[in-house]
Amino acid sequence: MLDQVAKILIDEKKLMNRVQELGKQISEDYEGKDLVVICILKGAIMFTADLVKAISLPLSIDFMAVSSYGSSTKSSGVVRILKDLDEEIEGRHVLIVEDIVDTGLTLDYLVKNLLSRKPASLKICCCLDKPERRKTPVKVDYVGFIIPDEFVIGYGLDYDEKYRNLPFIGVLSEEAYR
Ligand code: IMP
Ligand code: MG
C-alpha cells in the first residue's frame, strides 16, 4: 500500500499535535454546554475518534453518512443522506466534524439541513481545508490544516474506498489511479 503513496503531506505526529490543540480550544469554547459531536461518515471517523479524546467535556457522539462522491475524484455536487442522526439536536450545541472541505457543497447542504432542526448553535470542525476548490462559501470554525489542491488519502480519507487506514495524510501516486 505504501508504494502507492507519492508523498506524505501531514505525518502522524503533526496530526496528533494539531488534534490536541483543536480539542483544547473546543473544550474551552463549549465549557458548560450540551455538546453533540456529529461525525460525518466515513471520512471523519479517525479524526473524530482522536478529537473527542482531546475534548475534556461531557459530550455525545452521533453519526451521519452522506455521499457526494462516487468512486471518482471529482464532486458530483449531489448530496444524499445515507444515514441520519439517531438523536434529536433541537436546543443543543452541535459540532459537525468533517474530514475535508473541498468544494463546500457537502457542508453547505449539511448546515442547511441541520439548522432546520433548530440546534442552539452549529459549528464546523474540519481536519483539512482545500480553499482553492471552493464552489460555495462555508464558514469553517475549526480547521486542522489548510492544504493545496491535491487529492489526498489516509486518516479516514479514501480513494475508491481504500487507503482510509493510513495513519497519515498522503498524496496518491499516479499509478494508483489506473
Ligand atoms: P465537498 O462537498 O466537495 O466539499 O467534498 C467533501 C467530501 O469529498 C469530503 O467529505 C470527502 O469525503 C471528499 N473529498 C474531497 N476532497 C477529497 C480528497 O482530496 N481526498 C479524499 N476525499 C476527498
Ligand atoms: Mg469520501
XYZ file of C-alpha atoms and ligand atoms in Angstrom:
202
model
C 0.000 0.000 0.000
C 2.812 2.419 0.867
C 4.321 2.214 -2.620
C 1.116 3.826 -3.907
C 1.696 6.932 -1.826
C 3.573 9.604 -3.781
C 4.312 11.677 -0.704
C 3.316 12.216 2.897
C 1.699 15.622 3.302
C 0.998 15.527 7.059
C 2.574 12.873 9.226
C 1.054 11.184 12.252
C 2.865 13.351 14.781
C 1.715 16.605 13.174
C -1.854 15.291 13.023
C -1.844 14.343 16.692
C -0.373 17.679 17.806
C -2.957 19.666 15.873
C -5.815 17.464 17.115
C -4.705 18.148 20.703
C -4.745 21.894 20.032
C -8.202 21.746 18.465
C -9.515 19.625 21.341
C -8.212 22.135 23.858
C -9.800 25.054 22.015
C -13.140 23.236 21.665
C -13.062 22.283 25.366
C -12.729 25.968 26.276
C -15.410 27.119 23.845
C -18.038 24.576 24.922
C -17.488 24.607 28.684
C -20.844 24.084 30.428
C -22.730 23.443 27.175
C -24.683 20.407 25.991
C -22.368 19.364 23.152
C -23.230 16.913 20.389
C -20.362 15.957 18.095
C -21.573 14.781 14.702
C -19.110 12.610 12.833
C -19.663 12.635 9.100
C -19.112 9.077 7.907
C -16.989 7.597 6.697
C -14.158 10.055 6.135
C -14.234 11.702 9.574
C -14.001 8.534 11.671
C -10.296 8.738 12.512
C -10.336 12.478 13.081
C -13.462 12.309 15.252
C -12.099 9.436 17.332
C -8.896 11.345 18.085
C -10.621 14.715 18.512
C -13.215 13.605 21.073
C -10.438 12.066 23.165
C -8.809 15.507 23.212
C -12.013 17.231 24.389
C -12.245 17.292 28.172
C -16.014 17.807 28.427
C -19.047 15.536 28.663
C -20.439 15.190 25.136
C -22.419 12.841 22.959
C -21.359 11.484 19.600
C -23.721 10.887 16.722
C -23.154 9.883 13.124
C -24.416 10.953 9.784
C -23.471 9.408 6.461
C -23.716 11.407 3.287
C -22.429 10.744 -0.157
C -21.278 13.342 -2.627
C -18.687 11.305 -4.463
C -18.936 8.139 -6.492
C -15.650 6.420 -6.975
C -14.203 9.336 -8.924
C -12.097 12.131 -7.500
C -14.465 14.945 -8.511
C -17.529 16.117 -6.586
C -20.839 15.429 -8.271
C -22.496 18.213 -6.271
C -25.312 15.838 -5.398
C -25.597 15.110 -1.674
C -27.591 12.162 -0.394
C -28.234 11.231 3.254
C -27.340 7.567 3.623
C -27.701 7.530 7.414
C -29.366 10.174 9.548
C -28.726 11.102 13.195
C -30.049 8.885 15.979
C -30.547 11.792 18.397
C -32.587 14.986 18.338
C -30.421 18.114 18.199
C -33.027 20.792 18.923
C -31.717 23.197 21.576
C -28.316 21.515 21.708
C -24.866 22.739 20.721
C -23.855 20.895 17.585
C -20.341 20.498 16.236
C -20.055 18.913 12.789
C -16.777 17.039 12.362
C -15.725 16.543 8.737
C -12.626 15.134 7.098
C -12.147 17.792 4.444
C -13.891 20.785 2.954
C -13.303 20.821 -0.768
C -15.988 22.407 -2.990
C -18.027 23.047 0.165
C -21.164 21.518 -1.356
C -21.462 18.745 1.234
C -21.124 21.068 4.215
C -23.386 23.680 2.677
C -26.079 21.034 2.407
C -25.426 19.665 5.903
C -25.514 23.086 7.553
C -28.867 23.929 5.963
C -30.275 20.541 6.830
C -29.129 20.639 10.480
C -30.109 24.291 11.036
C -33.691 23.379 10.123
C -33.696 21.153 13.239
C -33.121 24.228 15.436
C -29.904 23.493 17.345
C -28.821 26.058 19.976
C -25.669 26.541 17.884
C -23.969 24.910 14.928
C -20.253 24.943 14.216
C -17.937 23.059 11.889
C -14.589 21.410 12.606
C -12.644 20.106 9.607
C -9.390 18.227 9.596
C -8.411 19.605 6.197
C -9.371 22.581 4.074
C -8.722 22.967 0.333
C -9.826 26.604 -0.121
C -8.778 26.797 -3.789
C -11.532 24.394 -4.777
C -14.429 26.135 -3.051
C -17.618 26.490 -5.124
C -19.849 27.696 -2.319
C -18.708 29.623 0.778
C -18.715 27.701 4.038
C -17.777 29.122 7.421
C -15.452 26.573 8.992
C -14.934 27.362 12.681
C -12.059 24.988 13.423
C -9.564 23.913 10.747
C -6.803 21.375 11.245
C -4.693 22.128 8.185
C -5.043 24.176 5.028
C -3.748 22.114 2.105
C -3.079 22.755 -1.601
C -5.330 21.459 -4.369
C -4.190 17.841 -4.399
C -6.231 14.700 -3.932
C -5.287 13.294 -0.540
C -5.795 9.958 1.161
C -5.362 8.448 4.595
C -6.508 9.232 8.155
C -10.064 8.387 7.074
C -9.905 9.785 3.553
C -10.326 7.339 0.710
C -9.780 6.845 -2.955
C -12.378 4.360 -4.179
C -12.974 3.260 -0.530
C -9.322 2.397 0.033
C -6.418 3.937 1.985
C -8.619 5.165 4.889
C -6.445 3.211 7.319
C -3.204 5.022 6.533
C -2.127 6.810 9.747
C -1.023 9.950 7.845
C -2.373 12.258 5.122
C -0.710 11.453 1.817
C -0.941 12.114 -1.883
C -1.715 9.154 -4.088
C 0.774 8.225 -6.812
C -0.277 8.458 -10.474
C -0.106 4.666 -10.881
C -2.680 4.082 -8.155
C -5.354 5.874 -10.188
C -5.081 3.347 -13.000
P -17.066 18.755 -0.988
O -18.556 18.564 -0.968
O -16.570 18.957 -2.376
O -16.573 19.823 -0.041
O -16.404 17.391 -0.615
C -16.487 16.849 0.613
C -16.177 15.370 0.591
O -15.477 14.950 -0.571
C -15.287 15.049 1.739
O -16.037 14.772 2.890
C -14.511 13.858 1.225
O -15.195 12.660 1.544
C -14.448 14.044 -0.265
N -13.159 14.604 -0.674
C -12.888 15.861 -1.065
N -11.592 16.045 -1.347
C -11.008 14.848 -1.120
C -9.641 14.384 -1.198
O -8.677 15.084 -1.548
N -9.447 13.080 -0.876
C -10.446 12.243 -0.473
N -11.717 12.641 -0.372
C -11.997 13.921 -0.690
Mg -15.134 10.333 0.793
